[in-house]
Coordinates of C-alpha atoms in Angstrom, one line a residue:
Chain A
M1 CA 27.0 64.2 -12.2
S2 CA 29.8 63.7 -9.5
S3 CA 32.2 65.6 -11.1
D4 CA 32.6 68.5 -8.4
I5 CA 33.2 66.0 -5.5
S6 CA 37.1 66.6 -5.8
L7 CA 36.7 70.5 -5.4
K8 CA 34.1 69.9 -2.7
I9 CA 36.5 67.7 -0.7
L10 CA 39.1 70.2 -0.8
S11 CA 36.3 73.0 0.1
K12 CA 35.9 71.1 3.3
S13 CA 39.3 70.7 3.9
L14 CA 40.2 74.6 4.0
G15 CA 41.5 75.5 7.2
C16 CA 42.5 72.0 8.0
T17 CA 45.8 70.0 7.9
V18 CA 46.1 67.9 4.7
L19 CA 49.0 65.8 3.3
V20 CA 49.8 66.1 -0.4
R21 CA 51.7 63.6 -2.1
L22 CA 53.7 65.2 -5.0
R23 CA 54.9 63.5 -8.2
G24 CA 58.6 62.3 -7.5
G25 CA 57.7 61.3 -4.2
K26 CA 57.6 64.2 -1.8
L27 CA 55.2 64.3 0.8
L28 CA 53.9 67.6 2.5
R29 CA 51.8 68.4 5.4
G30 CA 50.0 71.8 6.0
I31 CA 47.1 73.7 6.7
L32 CA 45.3 74.3 3.4
Q33 CA 44.3 78.2 2.9
G34 CA 43.4 78.0 -0.7
Y35 CA 43.2 75.9 -4.0
D36 CA 41.8 76.2 -7.6
Q37 CA 40.5 73.7 -10.4
H38 CA 44.0 73.2 -11.5
M39 CA 44.8 71.9 -7.8
N40 CA 47.3 74.6 -7.2
L41 CA 47.3 74.8 -3.8
V42 CA 48.3 77.2 -0.7
L43 CA 49.6 75.5 2.4
E44 CA 50.4 77.3 5.5
Q45 CA 52.9 75.7 8.3
A46 CA 53.7 73.5 5.6
E47 CA 56.4 70.8 6.2
E48 CA 58.0 68.3 4.1
I49 CA 57.5 65.2 6.0
S50 CA 59.2 61.4 5.6
D51 CA 56.8 58.5 5.0
D52 CA 56.6 57.6 8.6
N53 CA 54.7 61.0 9.1
T54 CA 58.0 62.9 10.9
A55 CA 58.8 66.3 10.1
Q56 CA 61.9 66.8 8.0
K57 CA 61.8 70.3 6.9
Q58 CA 59.8 73.7 7.7
L59 CA 58.5 75.3 4.6
G60 CA 56.1 78.2 6.1
V61 CA 53.6 79.2 3.5
I62 CA 53.9 77.4 0.0
V63 CA 52.2 77.7 -3.1
V64 CA 52.1 74.4 -4.9
R65 CA 51.6 74.2 -8.8
G66 CA 48.8 71.7 -9.4
D67 CA 50.6 69.6 -12.0
N68 CA 52.7 68.3 -9.7
V69 CA 50.3 67.0 -7.2
M70 CA 49.5 63.3 -7.3
M71 CA 46.9 63.3 -4.4
I72 CA 45.8 65.1 -1.6
S73 CA 44.1 63.7 1.7
P74 CA 43.1 65.0 5.1
A75 CA 45.7 64.3 7.6
V76 CA 45.2 61.0 9.1
K77 CA 46.0 60.8 12.9
E78 CA 48.1 58.4 14.4
G79 CA 46.2 54.9 14.8
E80 CA 43.5 55.4 12.6
Chain B
M1 CA 29.3 56.0 -30.2
S2 CA 31.0 54.3 -27.2
S3 CA 32.7 57.1 -26.1
D4 CA 30.9 57.4 -22.7
I5 CA 31.6 53.9 -21.8
S6 CA 34.6 54.7 -19.5
L7 CA 32.4 57.1 -17.4
K8 CA 29.6 54.7 -17.4
I9 CA 32.1 52.1 -15.5
L10 CA 33.1 54.6 -13.2
S11 CA 29.4 55.4 -12.7
K12 CA 28.6 52.1 -12.1
S13 CA 31.4 51.7 -9.5
L14 CA 30.3 54.6 -7.2
G15 CA 30.2 53.3 -3.6
C16 CA 32.2 50.3 -4.4
T17 CA 35.7 49.1 -4.0
V18 CA 38.2 50.3 -6.8
L19 CA 41.7 49.5 -7.6
V20 CA 43.8 52.4 -8.9
R21 CA 47.2 52.0 -10.6
L22 CA 48.9 55.2 -10.6
R23 CA 51.8 56.4 -13.2
G24 CA 55.0 55.3 -11.2
G25 CA 53.7 52.4 -9.9
K26 CA 51.5 52.9 -7.0
L27 CA 48.4 50.9 -6.5
L28 CA 45.7 52.3 -4.4
R29 CA 42.4 50.6 -3.1
G30 CA 39.5 52.5 -2.0
I31 CA 35.6 53.2 -2.1
L32 CA 35.0 55.4 -5.2
Q33 CA 33.1 58.3 -4.1
G34 CA 33.5 60.7 -7.0
Y35 CA 35.2 61.2 -10.3
D36 CA 35.0 63.5 -13.2
Q37 CA 35.8 63.7 -17.0
H38 CA 39.7 64.2 -16.3
M39 CA 39.6 61.1 -14.0
N40 CA 40.0 63.1 -10.8
L41 CA 38.8 60.5 -8.3
V42 CA 37.7 60.7 -4.7
L43 CA 38.3 57.4 -2.7
E44 CA 37.1 56.8 0.9
Q45 CA 39.0 54.2 3.3
A46 CA 42.0 54.4 0.8
E47 CA 45.0 52.4 1.5
E48 CA 48.2 52.3 -0.6
I49 CA 48.5 48.4 -1.2
S50 CA 51.5 45.9 -2.6
D51 CA 51.0 44.1 -5.7
D52 CA 50.1 41.1 -3.7
N53 CA 46.8 43.1 -2.4
T54 CA 48.0 43.5 1.2
A55 CA 47.4 46.7 2.5
Q56 CA 50.8 49.0 3.5
K57 CA 49.2 52.3 4.4
Q58 CA 46.0 53.9 5.5
L59 CA 45.2 56.9 3.6
G60 CA 41.8 57.8 4.4
V61 CA 39.9 60.2 2.2
I62 CA 42.0 61.0 -0.9
V63 CA 41.7 63.2 -4.2
V64 CA 43.4 62.0 -6.8
R65 CA 44.5 64.1 -9.5
G66 CA 43.6 62.3 -12.9
D67 CA 46.8 62.7 -15.0
N68 CA 48.4 60.5 -12.4
V69 CA 45.7 57.9 -13.2
M70 CA 46.8 54.7 -15.3
M71 CA 44.0 52.5 -14.8
I72 CA 41.1 51.9 -12.8
S73 CA 39.2 48.8 -11.9
P74 CA 36.6 47.2 -9.8
A75 CA 38.5 45.5 -7.0
V76 CA 38.8 41.8 -7.9
K77 CA 38.3 39.4 -5.3
E78 CA 40.6 36.7 -4.3
G79 CA 40.6 33.5 -6.4
E80 CA 38.8 35.2 -9.2
Chain C
M1 CA 41.0 62.0 -45.5
S2 CA 42.2 58.9 -43.5
S3 CA 42.0 60.8 -40.0
D4 CA 39.1 58.4 -38.8
I5 CA 41.0 55.4 -39.4
S6 CA 42.2 54.7 -35.7
L7 CA 38.5 54.9 -34.4
K8 CA 37.4 52.9 -37.3
I9 CA 40.1 49.9 -36.2
L10 CA 38.8 50.3 -32.6
S11 CA 35.3 50.1 -33.7
K12 CA 36.0 46.9 -35.6
S13 CA 37.6 45.5 -32.3
L14 CA 34.6 45.9 -30.3
G15 CA 33.8 42.8 -28.3
C16 CA 37.2 41.3 -29.6
T17 CA 40.7 40.6 -27.4
V18 CA 43.3 43.4 -28.0
L19 CA 46.5 43.7 -26.8
V20 CA 47.3 47.1 -25.3
R21 CA 50.9 48.3 -24.7
L22 CA 51.3 50.9 -22.1
R23 CA 54.1 53.5 -21.4
G24 CA 56.6 52.3 -19.4
G25 CA 56.1 49.0 -20.9
K26 CA 53.0 46.9 -19.3
L27 CA 51.3 45.0 -21.8
L28 CA 47.7 44.2 -21.2
R29 CA 45.1 42.0 -22.9
G30 CA 41.5 42.0 -22.7
I31 CA 38.1 42.2 -24.4
L32 CA 37.3 45.8 -25.8
Q33 CA 34.4 47.0 -24.5
G34 CA 34.6 50.7 -25.2
Y35 CA 36.9 53.6 -26.0
D36 CA 36.7 57.3 -27.0
Q37 CA 38.6 59.9 -28.9
H38 CA 41.4 60.2 -26.5
M39 CA 41.8 56.2 -26.8
N40 CA 40.5 55.9 -22.9
L41 CA 39.5 52.1 -23.0
V42 CA 37.7 49.5 -21.3
L43 CA 38.7 46.1 -21.3
E44 CA 36.9 43.0 -19.9
Q45 CA 38.7 39.9 -18.4
A46 CA 41.8 41.7 -18.6
E47 CA 45.1 40.3 -17.5
E48 CA 48.5 41.9 -17.4
I49 CA 50.8 39.7 -19.5
S50 CA 54.6 39.4 -20.0
D51 CA 56.2 39.8 -23.3
D52 CA 56.0 36.0 -24.0
N53 CA 52.2 36.6 -23.8
T54 CA 51.5 34.5 -20.9
A55 CA 48.9 35.8 -18.1
Q56 CA 50.5 37.2 -15.1
K57 CA 47.9 38.9 -13.5
Q58 CA 43.9 39.0 -13.6
L59 CA 42.5 42.5 -13.4
G60 CA 39.0 41.8 -14.3
V61 CA 37.2 45.0 -15.8
I62 CA 39.6 47.9 -16.2
V63 CA 39.4 51.6 -17.4
V64 CA 42.6 52.6 -19.2
R65 CA 43.4 56.3 -19.2
G66 CA 44.1 57.2 -22.9
D67 CA 47.3 58.9 -22.4
N68 CA 49.1 56.0 -20.8
V69 CA 48.5 54.2 -24.0
M70 CA 51.4 53.4 -26.4
M71 CA 49.8 51.2 -29.0
I72 CA 46.7 48.9 -29.5
S73 CA 46.4 45.6 -31.5
P74 CA 43.9 42.9 -32.0
A75 CA 45.5 40.2 -30.5
V76 CA 47.7 38.1 -32.8
K77 CA 47.3 34.4 -32.4
E78 CA 50.2 32.2 -31.5
G79 CA 52.3 31.4 -35.0
E80 CA 50.8 34.0 -36.9
Chain D
M1 CA 53.7 78.2 -45.8
S2 CA 55.3 74.8 -45.9
S3 CA 52.8 73.8 -42.8
D4 CA 51.1 71.1 -44.3
I5 CA 54.2 68.8 -45.7
S6 CA 54.2 66.4 -42.5
L7 CA 50.9 65.4 -43.7
K8 CA 51.6 65.3 -47.5
I9 CA 54.7 63.0 -46.6
L10 CA 52.4 60.7 -44.8
S11 CA 49.9 60.8 -47.3
K12 CA 52.0 59.9 -49.9
S13 CA 53.3 56.9 -47.8
L14 CA 49.8 55.2 -47.6
G15 CA 50.1 51.8 -48.7
C16 CA 53.8 51.8 -48.1
T17 CA 56.1 50.3 -45.5
V18 CA 57.5 53.1 -43.1
L19 CA 59.5 53.0 -40.1
V20 CA 58.4 54.5 -36.8
R21 CA 60.6 55.6 -33.8
L22 CA 58.8 55.7 -30.5
R23 CA 59.7 57.5 -27.6
G24 CA 61.6 55.5 -25.1
G25 CA 63.3 53.7 -28.2
K26 CA 61.1 51.3 -29.8
L27 CA 61.4 50.8 -33.5
L28 CA 58.3 49.6 -35.5
R29 CA 58.0 48.7 -39.3
G30 CA 54.5 48.2 -41.0
I31 CA 52.5 49.2 -43.8
L32 CA 51.0 52.6 -43.2
Q33 CA 47.0 52.2 -43.3
G34 CA 46.1 55.6 -41.9
Y35 CA 47.2 58.7 -39.8
D36 CA 45.7 61.7 -38.5
Q37 CA 46.8 65.3 -37.5
H38 CA 48.0 64.2 -34.1
M39 CA 50.3 61.3 -35.9
N40 CA 48.0 58.7 -34.7
L41 CA 48.8 55.9 -37.0
V42 CA 47.5 52.8 -38.1
L43 CA 50.1 50.1 -39.2
E44 CA 49.4 46.9 -40.9
Q45 CA 51.8 43.9 -40.9
A46 CA 53.4 45.7 -38.2
E47 CA 56.5 44.2 -36.4
E48 CA 58.9 45.4 -33.9
I49 CA 62.6 45.6 -35.2
S50 CA 65.7 46.0 -33.9
D51 CA 68.5 48.7 -34.5
D52 CA 69.9 46.7 -37.2
N53 CA 66.3 46.2 -38.8
T54 CA 65.8 42.5 -38.0
A55 CA 62.3 41.7 -37.2
Q56 CA 61.8 40.7 -33.4
K57 CA 58.2 40.6 -32.7
Q58 CA 55.0 40.1 -35.0
L59 CA 52.2 42.7 -34.1
G60 CA 49.8 42.5 -36.8
V61 CA 47.5 45.7 -37.2
I62 CA 48.3 48.4 -34.9
V63 CA 47.2 51.9 -33.8
V64 CA 49.9 53.8 -32.4
R65 CA 48.9 56.9 -30.4
G66 CA 50.5 59.7 -31.8
D67 CA 52.2 61.5 -28.7
N68 CA 54.5 58.4 -28.4
V69 CA 55.7 58.9 -31.9
M70 CA 59.2 60.7 -32.2
M71 CA 59.8 60.2 -36.1
I72 CA 58.3 58.5 -39.2
S73 CA 60.3 57.6 -42.4
P74 CA 59.3 55.7 -45.6
A75 CA 61.6 52.4 -45.0
V76 CA 65.1 52.8 -46.4
K77 CA 66.0 49.8 -48.4
E78 CA 69.3 47.7 -47.0
G79 CA 72.4 49.3 -48.7
E80 CA 71.0 52.7 -49.3
Chain E
M1 CA 57.2 91.9 -31.6
S2 CA 59.9 89.4 -32.5
S3 CA 57.6 86.5 -32.1
D4 CA 57.7 85.1 -35.5
I5 CA 61.7 85.0 -35.8
S6 CA 61.6 81.2 -34.8
L7 CA 59.6 80.6 -37.9
K8 CA 61.6 83.1 -40.2
I9 CA 64.8 81.5 -39.4
L10 CA 63.4 78.0 -40.3
S11 CA 62.0 79.5 -43.2
K12 CA 65.2 80.9 -44.3
S13 CA 66.7 77.2 -43.8
L14 CA 64.3 75.4 -46.1
G15 CA 66.6 73.5 -48.5
C16 CA 69.4 73.8 -46.6
T17 CA 71.2 71.1 -43.9
V18 CA 70.0 71.5 -40.2
L19 CA 70.9 69.8 -37.1
V20 CA 68.2 68.9 -34.8
R21 CA 69.0 67.8 -31.3
L22 CA 65.9 65.6 -29.9
R23 CA 64.9 65.3 -26.5
G24 CA 66.5 62.3 -25.0
G25 CA 69.9 63.1 -27.0
K26 CA 69.4 62.1 -30.5
L27 CA 71.3 64.4 -33.2
L28 CA 69.9 64.5 -36.6
R29 CA 71.3 66.1 -39.6
G30 CA 69.2 66.6 -42.9
I31 CA 67.8 69.0 -45.4
L32 CA 64.9 70.7 -44.2
Q33 CA 61.9 70.5 -46.5
G34 CA 59.4 71.7 -44.4
Y35 CA 58.2 72.5 -40.9
D36 CA 55.0 73.9 -39.0
Q37 CA 54.2 76.2 -36.0
H38 CA 54.5 72.7 -33.6
M39 CA 58.1 72.5 -35.0
N40 CA 57.0 69.3 -36.8
L41 CA 59.9 68.9 -39.5
V42 CA 60.5 67.0 -42.6
L43 CA 64.0 66.3 -43.3
E44 CA 65.6 64.7 -46.4
Q45 CA 68.8 62.5 -46.4
A46 CA 68.5 62.6 -42.9
E47 CA 71.1 60.8 -40.8
E48 CA 71.3 60.2 -37.1
I49 CA 74.9 61.4 -36.3
S50 CA 77.2 61.1 -33.0
D51 CA 78.3 64.5 -31.0
D52 CA 81.3 64.6 -33.0
N53 CA 79.3 65.0 -36.6
T54 CA 80.3 61.5 -37.9
A55 CA 77.4 59.9 -39.5
Q56 CA 76.0 56.6 -37.7
K57 CA 72.6 55.6 -39.8
Q58 CA 70.8 56.7 -42.7
L59 CA 67.0 57.5 -42.3
G60 CA 66.2 59.0 -45.7
V61 CA 63.2 61.0 -45.5
I62 CA 61.9 61.6 -42.0
V63 CA 59.1 63.4 -40.4
V64 CA 60.0 64.6 -36.9
R65 CA 57.1 65.1 -34.5
G66 CA 57.5 68.6 -32.9
D67 CA 57.3 68.0 -29.5
N68 CA 60.4 65.5 -29.6
V69 CA 62.6 68.5 -30.8
M70 CA 64.9 70.6 -28.5
M71 CA 66.7 72.9 -30.6
I72 CA 67.6 73.2 -34.3
S73 CA 70.5 74.8 -36.2
P74 CA 71.8 75.3 -39.4
A75 CA 74.7 72.9 -39.8
V76 CA 77.7 74.5 -38.7
K77 CA 80.9 73.7 -40.6
E78 CA 84.1 72.0 -39.3
G79 CA 86.2 74.8 -37.7
E80 CA 83.7 77.4 -37.5
Chain F
M1 CA 49.2 93.3 -12.9
S2 CA 52.6 92.0 -13.3
S3 CA 52.1 89.3 -15.6
D4 CA 54.1 90.7 -18.8
I5 CA 57.5 90.8 -16.7
S6 CA 58.9 87.6 -18.0
L7 CA 58.5 89.2 -21.8
K8 CA 59.9 92.6 -20.6
I9 CA 62.8 91.0 -19.3
L10 CA 63.5 89.0 -22.5
S11 CA 62.7 92.2 -24.5
K12 CA 65.4 94.1 -22.7
S13 CA 67.8 91.5 -23.4
L14 CA 67.6 91.4 -27.1
G15 CA 70.9 91.4 -28.9
C16 CA 72.5 90.8 -25.5
T17 CA 74.3 87.5 -24.2
V18 CA 71.8 85.3 -22.2
L19 CA 72.3 82.1 -20.5
V20 CA 69.7 79.4 -21.0
R21 CA 69.2 76.5 -18.9
L22 CA 67.5 73.6 -20.4
R23 CA 65.4 70.4 -19.0
G24 CA 67.9 67.6 -18.4
G25 CA 70.6 70.0 -17.5
K26 CA 72.3 71.5 -20.9
L27 CA 73.5 75.0 -20.5
L28 CA 73.4 77.3 -23.6
R29 CA 74.9 80.6 -24.0
G30 CA 74.1 83.2 -26.8
I31 CA 72.8 86.6 -28.1
L32 CA 69.4 86.6 -27.9
Q33 CA 67.8 87.5 -31.3
G34 CA 64.1 86.7 -30.9
Y35 CA 61.8 85.0 -28.6
D36 CA 58.1 84.5 -28.4
Q37 CA 55.2 84.1 -25.6
H38 CA 56.0 80.1 -25.7
M39 CA 59.6 81.0 -24.7
N40 CA 60.7 79.6 -28.1
L41 CA 64.0 81.1 -28.6
V42 CA 66.7 82.4 -31.2
L43 CA 70.3 82.5 -30.4
E44 CA 73.2 83.8 -32.2
Q45 CA 76.7 82.6 -31.6
A46 CA 75.3 80.0 -29.5
E47 CA 77.4 77.8 -27.8
E48 CA 77.0 74.9 -25.4
I49 CA 78.9 75.7 -22.0
S50 CA 79.8 73.3 -19.0
D51 CA 78.7 74.8 -15.4
D52 CA 82.0 76.4 -14.7
N53 CA 81.0 78.8 -17.9
T54 CA 83.9 77.5 -20.1
A55 CA 82.4 76.8 -23.7
Q56 CA 82.2 73.1 -25.0
K57 CA 80.6 73.1 -28.3
Q58 CA 79.9 76.0 -30.9
L59 CA 76.4 75.9 -32.1
G60 CA 75.9 78.7 -34.3
V61 CA 72.3 80.3 -34.8
I62 CA 70.0 78.0 -32.9
V63 CA 66.3 77.7 -32.6
V64 CA 65.1 76.6 -29.0
R65 CA 61.8 75.0 -28.6
G66 CA 60.2 76.8 -25.5
D67 CA 59.1 73.8 -23.7
N68 CA 62.6 72.9 -23.1
V69 CA 63.6 75.8 -21.5
M70 CA 63.9 75.9 -17.5
M71 CA 65.4 79.3 -16.7
I72 CA 66.9 82.3 -18.9
S73 CA 69.1 84.9 -17.6
P74 CA 71.2 87.8 -19.0
A75 CA 74.8 86.3 -18.7
V76 CA 76.3 87.2 -15.2
K77 CA 80.1 88.4 -15.8
E78 CA 83.0 86.4 -13.9
G79 CA 82.9 87.5 -10.3
E80 CA 79.5 89.2 -10.1
Chain G
M1 CA 35.6 80.7 -4.5
S2 CA 39.1 80.7 -3.2
S3 CA 40.6 80.1 -6.7
D4 CA 42.9 83.4 -7.0
I5 CA 44.6 82.8 -3.5
S6 CA 48.0 81.4 -5.4
L7 CA 48.2 84.6 -7.3
K8 CA 47.4 86.7 -4.0
I9 CA 50.2 85.1 -2.1
L10 CA 52.5 85.8 -5.1
S11 CA 51.4 89.3 -5.1
K12 CA 52.3 89.9 -1.4
S13 CA 55.6 88.3 -2.0
L14 CA 56.7 90.9 -4.8
G15 CA 59.7 92.5 -3.9
C16 CA 60.5 89.8 -1.3
T17 CA 62.8 87.1 -1.3
V18 CA 61.1 83.7 -2.1
L19 CA 62.4 80.0 -2.3
V20 CA 61.5 78.1 -5.5
R21 CA 61.8 74.4 -5.8
L22 CA 62.0 73.2 -9.5
R23 CA 61.0 69.8 -10.9
G24 CA 64.3 67.8 -11.1
G25 CA 65.2 69.2 -7.7
K26 CA 66.9 72.5 -8.2
L27 CA 66.2 75.2 -5.3
L28 CA 66.3 78.9 -6.2
R29 CA 66.1 81.8 -3.9
G30 CA 65.7 85.6 -5.2
I31 CA 63.9 88.8 -5.0
L32 CA 60.4 88.1 -6.9
Q33 CA 59.9 90.8 -9.4
G34 CA 57.1 89.4 -11.3
Y35 CA 55.1 86.5 -12.2
D36 CA 52.0 85.7 -14.3
Q37 CA 49.0 83.1 -14.3
H38 CA 51.4 80.5 -15.5
M39 CA 53.7 80.9 -12.5
N40 CA 56.3 82.1 -15.1
L41 CA 58.5 84.1 -12.5
V42 CA 61.1 86.8 -12.7
L43 CA 63.6 86.6 -9.9
E44 CA 66.3 89.2 -9.1
Q45 CA 69.8 88.5 -7.2
A46 CA 68.7 84.9 -7.8
E47 CA 71.0 82.3 -6.7
E48 CA 71.0 78.5 -6.7
I49 CA 71.0 77.4 -3.1
S50 CA 71.6 73.8 -1.6
D51 CA 69.4 72.1 0.8
D52 CA 70.9 73.6 3.8
N53 CA 70.1 76.9 2.4
T54 CA 74.1 78.1 1.4
A55 CA 74.3 79.7 -1.8
Q56 CA 76.0 77.8 -4.5
K57 CA 75.8 79.8 -7.6
Q58 CA 75.1 83.4 -8.4
L59 CA 72.4 83.6 -11.2
G60 CA 71.5 87.3 -11.3
V61 CA 68.1 88.1 -12.9
I62 CA 66.3 85.1 -13.9
V63 CA 63.2 84.1 -15.9
V64 CA 61.9 80.9 -14.9
R65 CA 59.5 79.1 -17.1
G66 CA 56.3 78.3 -14.9
D67 CA 55.9 74.4 -16.0
N68 CA 59.4 73.6 -14.1
V69 CA 58.0 75.2 -10.9
M70 CA 57.0 72.7 -8.3
M71 CA 56.7 75.1 -5.4
I72 CA 57.3 78.5 -4.2
S73 CA 57.4 80.0 -0.7
P74 CA 58.5 83.2 0.9
A75 CA 61.8 82.6 2.3
V76 CA 61.8 80.9 5.8
K77 CA 64.3 82.6 8.2
E78 CA 66.8 80.3 10.0
G79 CA 65.2 79.1 13.3
E80 CA 61.5 79.6 12.4

């Protein structure tokens, strides 16, 4: 079955910049350093960004508790 | 029993465009690349769309955490 | 004990039109094609309807994640 | 211990009219046909009622998902 | 350890009037007839009361689903 | 590992005044009489207080359901 | 797998100042004294701070229940 594909995507994104949309609306960008099956995430050089992708607040290294995560995506470059 | 029918529908939708309504109201459209029994989803060429089905924001590949999913449907074509 | 009666009602409703009230207020109508013990539902010819039962949006086939379901009922005909 | 008393109350209410207060505020009245340990309920001749106990909407037979239930009571007659 | 003290307090309150504060703000008063480890409660002669402890609505016997309970206390008499 | 430190702090606070911040904003002060691993709490001489630490409502003995607890702290004295 | 990286980050932060963003928006700063796999946290010299990092309220030692935690980060110094 295709049940491991979420973790495979996360695995391929290790060391890459990802966007993380949280419940409640916050949008984070950072380099994915780790994750687990609950979607707890560790991001490096994390920053809170606005919906037009401009940085608003530097957060450094953060641990995000998985049950606040709504969706995760490899960062899309401008114009893509 | 009919207990596997949700996963059967998702299975048949692999590689097809689906609409995903999230809790809180967001509506996503993308090509279903994977799912698991928690309804964690992987969508490709995902985009956030408005209620009249026009694209609002390109998201690329996304992993959606299942507990944010309200409902999923194969995309309905205009006029259907 | 009477613990299986919910599933029995759903079983008897297979192939019939049901109304599904979701948390947050949305009201769906569709033909019940499947369900499981979490009340995940598959509806065919689903439509979002308003509180006076007029259709507002065609949804086609949908998978509804059970934890968004508030209540389910066989569709009541006008005037009943 | 007194741990089964909730189910005992529900058991004694089978076939009787009950009031069900849902999270979010809705109030239902109907004849209790079944329940389980999650407080999933089946009500017959169910109706949504307002806080002064007047019927607002006929619902027929409904299955209520237990985690939406706030409290259940045998219907109190007017003037009690 | 002191892990059973919540249930011990509830046990000592059987047959006594308790106040129950629900999530969302409702305040109930009634005679505690039963409870279980989920804090599902059975109250007799229950009434919904306002914050100044005046009765607003008679509820009779009610079953309260535990996950709606915020806190429970033996009723405090006026002036205490 | 340091996994038991929360319970150790609570254990050391038995018999002492603690402040409990609940989800939704309520702030309680009382003498901690017991707790368990779910952070269900028993407080004695409990009172609801405002953010400037003045008592607003006497609650007596209360059982607080753990999943409403946001944080707990030994009471900080004025000026600390 | 990289599933333990969240706890590794927390482990490395023991004895250091961390920022904790809670669900609902509160922001805490304190010295991390302990944590467990639920992300229950013990902070010392904790203070509630505003979004521009100025202290608003001294909290002393606090136990934070993990399911209120949105994200945790080692404190970022001004200008970083």
